[in-house]
PDB file of C-alpha atoms in Angstrom:
ATOM      1  CA  GLN A   1     -25.035   9.617  47.070  1.00 89.00           C
ATOM      2  CA  VAL A   2     -25.603   5.633  46.790  1.00 95.00           C
ATOM      3  CA  GLN A   3     -25.590   4.396  43.675  1.00 97.00           C
ATOM      4  CA  LEU A   4     -27.132   0.878  42.326  1.00 98.00           C
ATOM      5  CA  GLN A   5     -25.988  -1.268  38.874  1.00 98.00           C
ATOM      6  CA  GLU A   6     -27.904  -4.433  38.111  1.00 98.00           C
ATOM      7  CA  SER A   7     -26.258  -7.022  36.412  1.00 98.00           C
ATOM      8  CA  GLY A   8     -26.949 -10.281  34.575  1.00 96.00           C
ATOM      9  CA  PRO A   9     -27.952 -12.274  31.256  1.00 96.00           C
ATOM     10  CA  GLY A  10     -30.556 -10.498  29.106  1.00 96.00           C
ATOM     11  CA  LEU A  11     -31.689 -13.750  27.885  1.00 98.00           C
ATOM     12  CA  VAL A  12     -33.373 -16.257  29.563  1.00 98.00           C
ATOM     13  CA  LYS A  13     -34.759 -19.674  28.011  1.00 98.00           C
ATOM     14  CA  PRO A  14     -38.432 -20.670  29.141  1.00 98.00           C
ATOM     15  CA  SER A  15     -38.500 -22.758  32.023  1.00 97.00           C
ATOM     16  CA  GLY A  16     -34.894 -21.409  32.978  1.00 98.00           C
ATOM     17  CA  THR A  17     -33.681 -19.517  35.658  1.00 98.00           C
ATOM     18  CA  LEU A  18     -33.344 -15.294  35.875  1.00 98.00           C
ATOM     19  CA  SER A  19     -30.499 -14.049  37.811  1.00 98.00           C
ATOM     20  CA  LEU A  20     -29.572 -10.603  38.616  1.00 98.00           C
ATOM     21  CA  THR A  21     -27.014  -9.105  40.737  1.00 98.00           C
ATOM     22  CA  CYS A  22     -27.445  -5.204  42.323  1.00 98.00           C
ATOM     23  CA  ALA A  23     -24.025  -3.521  43.404  1.00 98.00           C
ATOM     24  CA  VAL A  24     -24.264  -0.749  45.677  1.00 97.00           C
ATOM     25  CA  SER A  25     -21.797   1.832  45.305  1.00 96.00           C
ATOM     26  CA  GLY A  26     -21.057   5.112  47.533  1.00 94.00           C
ATOM     27  CA  GLY A  27     -22.819   3.482  50.569  1.00 93.00           C
ATOM     28  CA  SER A  28     -22.863  -0.121  52.468  1.00 93.00           C
ATOM     29  CA  VAL A  29     -25.048  -2.754  51.997  1.00 93.00           C
ATOM     30  CA  SER A  30     -25.058  -3.220  55.811  1.00 90.00           C
ATOM     31  CA  ARG A  31     -26.710   0.188  56.730  1.00 86.00           C
ATOM     32  CA  SER A  32     -30.387   0.234  57.902  1.00 81.00           C
ATOM     33  CA  ASN A  33     -32.223  -0.245  54.798  1.00 88.00           C
ATOM     34  CA  TRP A  34     -34.212  -2.294  52.836  1.00 94.00           C
ATOM     35  CA  TRP A  35     -33.062  -3.755  49.170  1.00 96.00           C
ATOM     36  CA  THR A  36     -35.562  -4.251  46.765  1.00 97.00           C
ATOM     37  CA  TRP A  37     -36.430  -5.638  42.953  1.00 98.00           C
ATOM     38  CA  VAL A  38     -38.576  -3.870  41.664  1.00 98.00           C
ATOM     39  CA  ARG A  39     -39.998  -4.979  37.481  1.00 98.00           C
ATOM     40  CA  GLN A  40     -41.717  -3.303  34.479  1.00 98.00           C
ATOM     41  CA  ALA A  41     -42.938  -5.454  31.758  1.00 98.00           C
ATOM     42  CA  PRO A  42     -42.724  -3.666  28.159  1.00 96.00           C
ATOM     43  CA  GLY A  43     -45.343  -0.671  28.171  1.00 94.00           C
ATOM     44  CA  LYS A  44     -47.017  -1.580  31.325  1.00 95.00           C
ATOM     45  CA  GLY A  45     -47.173  -0.536  35.171  1.00 96.00           C
ATOM     46  CA  LEU A  46     -44.425  -1.204  37.972  1.00 98.00           C
ATOM     47  CA  GLU A  47     -44.934  -4.556  40.322  1.00 98.00           C
ATOM     48  CA  TRP A  48     -42.671  -5.115  43.328  1.00 98.00           C
ATOM     49  CA  ILE A  49     -40.665  -7.875  43.464  1.00 98.00           C
ATOM     50  CA  GLY A  50     -39.504  -8.129  46.957  1.00 98.00           C
ATOM     51  CA  GLU A  51     -36.999  -6.406  49.422  1.00 97.00           C
ATOM     52  CA  ILE A  52     -34.356  -8.014  51.689  1.00 96.00           C
ATOM     53  CA  TYR A  53     -32.498  -6.627  54.633  1.00 94.00           C
ATOM     54  CA  HIS A  54     -28.387  -7.097  55.744  1.00 91.00           C
ATOM     55  CA  SER A  55     -29.128  -9.396  57.995  1.00 92.00           C
ATOM     56  CA  GLY A  56     -30.631 -11.580  55.392  1.00 92.00           C
ATOM     57  CA  THR A  57     -34.509 -11.467  56.511  1.00 95.00           C
ATOM     58  CA  THR A  58     -36.454 -11.183  53.338  1.00 97.00           C
ATOM     59  CA  GLU A  59     -40.392 -10.430  52.438  1.00 97.00           C
ATOM     60  CA  TYR A  60     -41.566 -11.404  49.290  1.00 98.00           C
ATOM     61  CA  ASN A  61     -44.713 -11.056  46.620  1.00 98.00           C
ATOM     62  CA  PRO A  62     -46.892 -13.761  47.284  1.00 98.00           C
ATOM     63  CA  SER A  63     -47.822 -13.542  43.569  1.00 97.00           C
ATOM     64  CA  LEU A  64     -44.070 -14.443  43.315  1.00 97.00           C
ATOM     65  CA  LYS A  65     -42.940 -16.174  46.597  1.00 96.00           C
ATOM     66  CA  SER A  66     -42.607 -19.792  45.206  1.00 96.00           C
ATOM     67  CA  ARG A  67     -39.984 -18.474  42.297  1.00 98.00           C
ATOM     68  CA  VAL A  68     -38.232 -16.018  44.003  1.00 98.00           C
ATOM     69  CA  THR A  69     -35.020 -16.062  46.355  1.00 98.00           C
ATOM     70  CA  MET A  70     -33.131 -12.933  47.491  1.00 98.00           C
ATOM     71  CA  SER A  71     -29.896 -12.299  49.059  1.00 97.00           C
ATOM     72  CA  VAL A  72     -26.998 -10.432  50.339  1.00 97.00           C
ATOM     73  CA  ASP A  73     -23.614 -10.350  49.891  1.00 96.00           C
ATOM     74  CA  LYS A  74     -22.161  -7.935  52.389  1.00 95.00           C
ATOM     75  CA  SER A  75     -17.907  -8.825  50.862  1.00 95.00           C
ATOM     76  CA  LYS A  76     -19.475  -7.805  47.621  1.00 96.00           C
ATOM     77  CA  ASN A  77     -21.515  -5.123  48.772  1.00 97.00           C
ATOM     78  CA  GLU A  78     -24.185  -5.973  46.491  1.00 97.00           C
ATOM     79  CA  PHE A  79     -27.565  -7.972  47.011  1.00 98.00           C
ATOM     80  CA  SER A  80     -29.288 -10.752  44.143  1.00 98.00           C
ATOM     81  CA  LEU A  81     -32.320 -11.914  42.532  1.00 98.00           C
ATOM     82  CA  THR A  82     -33.097 -15.226  41.341  1.00 98.00           C
ATOM     83  CA  LEU A  83     -36.246 -16.152  39.963  1.00 98.00           C
ATOM     84  CA  THR A  84     -37.178 -19.667  38.703  1.00 98.00           C
ATOM     85  CA  SER A  85     -39.319 -21.665  36.039  1.00 98.00           C
ATOM     86  CA  VAL A  86     -39.686 -18.481  33.964  1.00 98.00           C
ATOM     87  CA  THR A  87     -41.959 -17.710  31.314  1.00 98.00           C
ATOM     88  CA  ALA A  88     -42.737 -15.472  28.464  1.00 98.00           C
ATOM     89  CA  ALA A  89     -44.679 -13.330  31.012  1.00 98.00           C
ATOM     90  CA  ASP A  90     -41.564 -12.970  32.850  1.00 98.00           C
ATOM     91  CA  THR A  91     -39.654 -10.563  30.240  1.00 98.00           C
ATOM     92  CA  ALA A  92     -39.485  -7.558  31.856  1.00 98.00           C
ATOM     93  CA  VAL A  93     -36.970  -4.437  33.103  1.00 98.00           C
ATOM     94  CA  TYR A  94     -36.183  -5.608  36.274  1.00 98.00           C
ATOM     95  CA  TYR A  95     -34.980  -2.794  38.453  1.00 98.00           C
ATOM     96  CA  CYS A  96     -33.150  -2.602  41.823  1.00 98.00           C
ATOM     97  CA  ALA A  97     -33.504  -0.121  44.480  1.00 98.00           C
ATOM     98  CA  ARG A  98     -33.080   1.039  47.809  1.00 96.00           C
ATOM     99  CA  ILE A  99     -35.967   1.499  50.442  1.00 93.00           C
ATOM    100  CA  GLY A 100     -35.037   4.969  52.108  1.00 84.00           C
ATOM    101  CA  GLY A 101     -35.185   4.332  55.725  1.00 78.00           C
ATOM    102  CA  ILE A 102     -35.751   1.112  57.810  1.00 77.00           C
ATOM    103  CA  THR A 103     -39.587   0.638  56.383  1.00 80.00           C
ATOM    104  CA  ALA A 104     -40.890   1.612  53.728  1.00 80.00           C
ATOM    105  CA  THR A 105     -42.556   4.789  54.124  1.00 86.00           C
ATOM    106  CA  THR A 106     -39.653   6.465  53.650  1.00 89.00           C
ATOM    107  CA  GLY A 107     -40.375   5.330  49.511  1.00 95.00           C
ATOM    108  CA  PHE A 108     -37.721   3.844  47.361  1.00 97.00           C
ATOM    109  CA  ASP A 109     -35.318   6.744  46.816  1.00 95.00           C
ATOM    110  CA  SER A 110     -32.421   5.374  45.081  1.00 97.00           C
ATOM    111  CA  TRP A 111     -32.439   3.411  42.025  1.00 98.00           C
ATOM    112  CA  GLY A 112     -30.422   0.889  39.533  1.00 98.00           C
ATOM    113  CA  GLN A 113     -30.728   2.482  35.927  1.00 98.00           C
ATOM    114  CA  GLY A 114     -32.567  -1.079  35.252  1.00 98.00           C
ATOM    115  CA  THR A 115     -31.900  -4.103  32.940  1.00 98.00           C
ATOM    116  CA  LEU A 116     -34.064  -5.902  30.185  1.00 98.00           C
ATOM    117  CA  VAL A 117     -34.593  -9.060  30.442  1.00 98.00           C
ATOM    118  CA  THR A 118     -35.999 -11.407  28.185  1.00 98.00           C
ATOM    119  CA  VAL A 119     -37.435 -15.065  28.008  1.00 98.00           C
ATOM    120  CA  SER A 120     -37.169 -16.391  24.969  1.00 97.00           C
ATOM    121  CA  SER A 121     -35.988 -19.590  23.124  1.00 95.00           C
TER     122      SER A 121
ATOM    123  CA  ASP B   1     -53.169  -7.162  47.947  1.00 97.00           C
ATOM    124  CA  ILE B   2     -54.228  -3.186  48.455  1.00 98.00           C
ATOM    125  CA  GLN B   3     -55.060  -2.089  45.291  1.00 98.00           C
ATOM    126  CA  MET B   4     -54.186   1.339  44.040  1.00 98.00           C
ATOM    127  CA  THR B   5     -56.023   3.368  41.804  1.00 98.00           C
ATOM    128  CA  GLN B   6     -55.160   6.275  39.775  1.00 98.00           C
ATOM    129  CA  SER B   7     -56.933   8.699  37.930  1.00 97.00           C
ATOM    130  CA  PRO B   8     -56.749  10.321  35.238  1.00 97.00           C
ATOM    131  CA  SER B   9     -54.913   7.414  33.082  1.00 97.00           C
ATOM    132  CA  SER B  10     -53.600  10.434  30.733  1.00 97.00           C
ATOM    133  CA  LEU B  11     -53.387  14.408  31.034  1.00 96.00           C
ATOM    134  CA  SER B  12     -53.093  17.024  28.933  1.00 97.00           C
ATOM    135  CA  ALA B  13     -51.762  20.053  30.051  1.00 96.00           C
ATOM    136  CA  SER B  14     -49.811  22.977  29.010  1.00 96.00           C
ATOM    137  CA  VAL B  15     -46.309  24.462  30.959  1.00 96.00           C
ATOM    138  CA  GLY B  16     -47.072  26.857  33.506  1.00 96.00           C
ATOM    139  CA  ASP B  17     -50.498  25.041  34.160  1.00 97.00           C
ATOM    140  CA  ARG B  18     -51.261  23.243  37.799  1.00 97.00           C
ATOM    141  CA  VAL B  19     -52.416  19.865  37.240  1.00 98.00           C
ATOM    142  CA  THR B  20     -54.137  17.167  40.007  1.00 98.00           C
ATOM    143  CA  ILE B  21     -53.273  13.551  39.888  1.00 98.00           C
ATOM    144  CA  ASP B  22     -55.782  11.510  42.346  1.00 98.00           C
ATOM    145  CA  CYS B  23     -54.829   7.671  43.597  1.00 98.00           C
ATOM    146  CA  ARG B  24     -57.603   5.703  45.477  1.00 98.00           C
ATOM    147  CA  ALA B  25     -56.577   2.688  47.540  1.00 98.00           C
ATOM    148  CA  SER B  26     -58.786  -0.227  48.276  1.00 98.00           C
ATOM    149  CA  GLN B  27     -58.478   0.184  51.877  1.00 98.00           C
ATOM    150  CA  SER B  28     -57.203   2.851  54.557  1.00 98.00           C
ATOM    151  CA  ILE B  29     -52.918   2.746  54.387  1.00 97.00           C
ATOM    152  CA  SER B  30     -52.659   5.861  56.373  1.00 96.00           C
ATOM    153  CA  SER B  31     -49.964   7.773  55.166  1.00 96.00           C
ATOM    154  CA  HIS B  32     -48.220   5.044  53.775  1.00 96.00           C
ATOM    155  CA  LEU B  33     -48.502   6.514  50.118  1.00 97.00           C
ATOM    156  CA  ASN B  34     -45.808   7.431  47.696  1.00 98.00           C
ATOM    157  CA  TRP B  35     -45.369   9.141  44.731  1.00 98.00           C
ATOM    158  CA  TYR B  36     -43.233   8.538  41.594  1.00 98.00           C
ATOM    159  CA  GLN B  37     -42.038  10.519  38.505  1.00 98.00           C
ATOM    160  CA  GLN B  38     -40.966   8.122  35.163  1.00 98.00           C
ATOM    161  CA  LYS B  39     -39.319   9.331  32.148  1.00 97.00           C
ATOM    162  CA  PRO B  40     -39.107   7.258  28.980  1.00 96.00           C
ATOM    163  CA  GLY B  41     -36.273   5.009  29.836  1.00 96.00           C
ATOM    164  CA  LYS B  42     -35.527   5.532  33.177  1.00 98.00           C
ATOM    165  CA  ALA B  43     -36.080   4.175  36.037  1.00 98.00           C
ATOM    166  CA  PRO B  44     -38.906   6.097  38.445  1.00 98.00           C
ATOM    167  CA  ASN B  45     -37.728   8.737  40.712  1.00 98.00           C
ATOM    168  CA  LEU B  46     -39.164   9.205  43.985  1.00 98.00           C
ATOM    169  CA  LEU B  47     -40.919  12.643  44.365  1.00 98.00           C
ATOM    170  CA  ILE B  48     -43.473  12.728  47.832  1.00 98.00           C
ATOM    171  CA  TYR B  49     -42.917  10.054  50.322  1.00 97.00           C
ATOM    172  CA  ALA B  50     -45.354   9.411  53.729  1.00 96.00           C
ATOM    173  CA  ALA B  51     -48.298  11.272  51.347  1.00 97.00           C
ATOM    174  CA  SER B  52     -46.995  14.769  51.990  1.00 97.00           C
ATOM    175  CA  SER B  53     -43.055  14.658  52.501  1.00 97.00           C
ATOM    176  CA  LEU B  54     -40.960  16.130  49.812  1.00 97.00           C
ATOM    177  CA  GLN B  55     -37.883  14.063  48.775  1.00 96.00           C
ATOM    178  CA  SER B  56     -34.670  15.821  48.693  1.00 95.00           C
ATOM    179  CA  GLY B  57     -34.144  17.791  46.163  1.00 96.00           C
ATOM    180  CA  VAL B  58     -37.264  17.834  44.327  1.00 98.00           C
ATOM    181  CA  PRO B  59     -38.668  21.008  43.090  1.00 98.00           C
ATOM    182  CA  SER B  60     -41.282  22.703  45.267  1.00 98.00           C
ATOM    183  CA  ARG B  61     -43.925  22.744  42.485  1.00 98.00           C
ATOM    184  CA  PHE B  62     -44.393  18.834  43.683  1.00 98.00           C
ATOM    185  CA  SER B  63     -46.084  18.527  46.503  1.00 98.00           C
ATOM    186  CA  GLY B  64     -48.840  15.815  47.838  1.00 98.00           C
ATOM    187  CA  SER B  65     -51.955  15.325  50.104  1.00 98.00           C
ATOM    188  CA  GLY B  66     -54.169  12.988  51.644  1.00 98.00           C
ATOM    189  CA  SER B  67     -54.719  10.385  54.278  1.00 98.00           C
ATOM    190  CA  GLY B  68     -56.498   7.067  54.368  1.00 98.00           C
ATOM    191  CA  THR B  69     -58.316   6.339  50.817  1.00 98.00           C
ATOM    192  CA  GLU B  70     -57.562   9.619  48.945  1.00 98.00           C
ATOM    193  CA  PHE B  71     -54.338  11.093  47.869  1.00 98.00           C
ATOM    194  CA  THR B  72     -53.958  13.566  45.638  1.00 98.00           C
ATOM    195  CA  LEU B  73     -50.210  14.670  43.634  1.00 98.00           C
ATOM    196  CA  THR B  74     -50.073  18.102  43.014  1.00 98.00           C
ATOM    197  CA  ILE B  75     -47.714  20.244  40.090  1.00 98.00           C
ATOM    198  CA  THR B  76     -48.120  23.534  40.310  1.00 95.00           C
ATOM    199  CA  SER B  77     -46.114  25.622  37.416  1.00 94.00           C
ATOM    200  CA  LEU B  78     -46.043  22.743  34.994  1.00 96.00           C
ATOM    201  CA  GLN B  79     -42.255  22.809  33.300  1.00 96.00           C
ATOM    202  CA  PRO B  80     -41.289  21.201  30.290  1.00 95.00           C
ATOM    203  CA  GLU B  81     -39.580  18.624  32.057  1.00 96.00           C
ATOM    204  CA  ASP B  82     -42.348  17.219  34.265  1.00 97.00           C
ATOM    205  CA  PHE B  83     -43.876  15.766  31.358  1.00 94.00           C
ATOM    206  CA  ALA B  84     -43.320  12.161  32.200  1.00 97.00           C
ATOM    207  CA  THR B  85     -45.591   9.191  33.517  1.00 98.00           C
ATOM    208  CA  TYR B  86     -46.522   9.231  37.153  1.00 98.00           C
ATOM    209  CA  TYR B  87     -46.969   6.320  39.832  1.00 98.00           C
ATOM    210  CA  CYS B  88     -48.764   6.375  43.290  1.00 98.00           C
ATOM    211  CA  GLN B  89     -47.355   3.433  45.275  1.00 98.00           C
ATOM    212  CA  GLN B  90     -48.366   2.284  49.260  1.00 98.00           C
ATOM    213  CA  SER B  91     -46.128   1.001  51.656  1.00 96.00           C
ATOM    214  CA  TYR B  92     -48.820   0.268  54.287  1.00 96.00           C
ATOM    215  CA  GLY B  93     -48.776  -3.460  53.668  1.00 94.00           C
ATOM    216  CA  ILE B  94     -46.891  -6.283  52.088  1.00 96.00           C
ATOM    217  CA  PRO B  95     -47.144  -6.595  48.722  1.00 97.00           C
ATOM    218  CA  TYR B  96     -46.621  -2.797  48.290  1.00 97.00           C
ATOM    219  CA  THR B  97     -48.283  -2.251  45.291  1.00 98.00           C
ATOM    220  CA  PHE B  98     -48.342   0.618  42.688  1.00 98.00           C
ATOM    221  CA  GLY B  99     -51.132   2.325  40.886  1.00 98.00           C
ATOM    222  CA  ARG B 100     -51.371   2.027  36.718  1.00 98.00           C
ATOM    223  CA  GLY B 101     -49.874   5.339  36.171  1.00 98.00           C
ATOM    224  CA  THR B 102     -51.125   8.615  34.735  1.00 98.00           C
ATOM    225  CA  THR B 103     -49.296  10.225  31.800  1.00 98.00           C
ATOM    226  CA  LEU B 104     -48.898  13.531  32.207  1.00 97.00           C
ATOM    227  CA  GLU B 105     -48.782  14.901  28.170  1.00 96.00           C
ATOM    228  CA  ILE B 106     -48.115  18.437  26.509  1.00 90.00           C
ATOM    229  CA  LYS B 107     -51.258  19.954  25.015  1.00 88.00           C
TER     230      LYS B 107
END
């Protein structure tokens, strides 16, 4: 069973860059799945950030597109998220997840535990 | 963006009850609708995908129905572990969007 684990700094300064990595175990990031990031501000709902395929093809939420970059490292079996020019509004728990099939019709079927990133000076 | 509207926003029920949660899309999304359960401090857990397909390992008391713009999650015979927040999500178009959630509380 695939397992995902987020890692990265828990505190980022305003106007700085948020960088997170999601390590995949029990499966290969090179399989026919998309990999995705979702965030949840404290006490709020879920917001989809974007997705990446092992080929490097990406799709981003237009609301974040100018600040988001995702990448995949097949040698390390992990994928990453970078969010630039952060503000307090980017404070959230960030989850990485696997999309169950070639399309998101199958839902996000495996999730990391989430990591809280706080934007503060 | 496709807007997802859930109702009710909160719901009180008792163990053994049957409950339904509704989700409406701002445009037709065919059957591209998923349901998640989230407990406090935990990641969401996929319950239903493609509107009515039960995710592996999910108890059969959970079921989903609907197509187009109207969808329903039904939980029959509520168990203590079912008290949580439920989210619908459309996977028809990018950006994928979630409903605001329905919190199911113990009466």
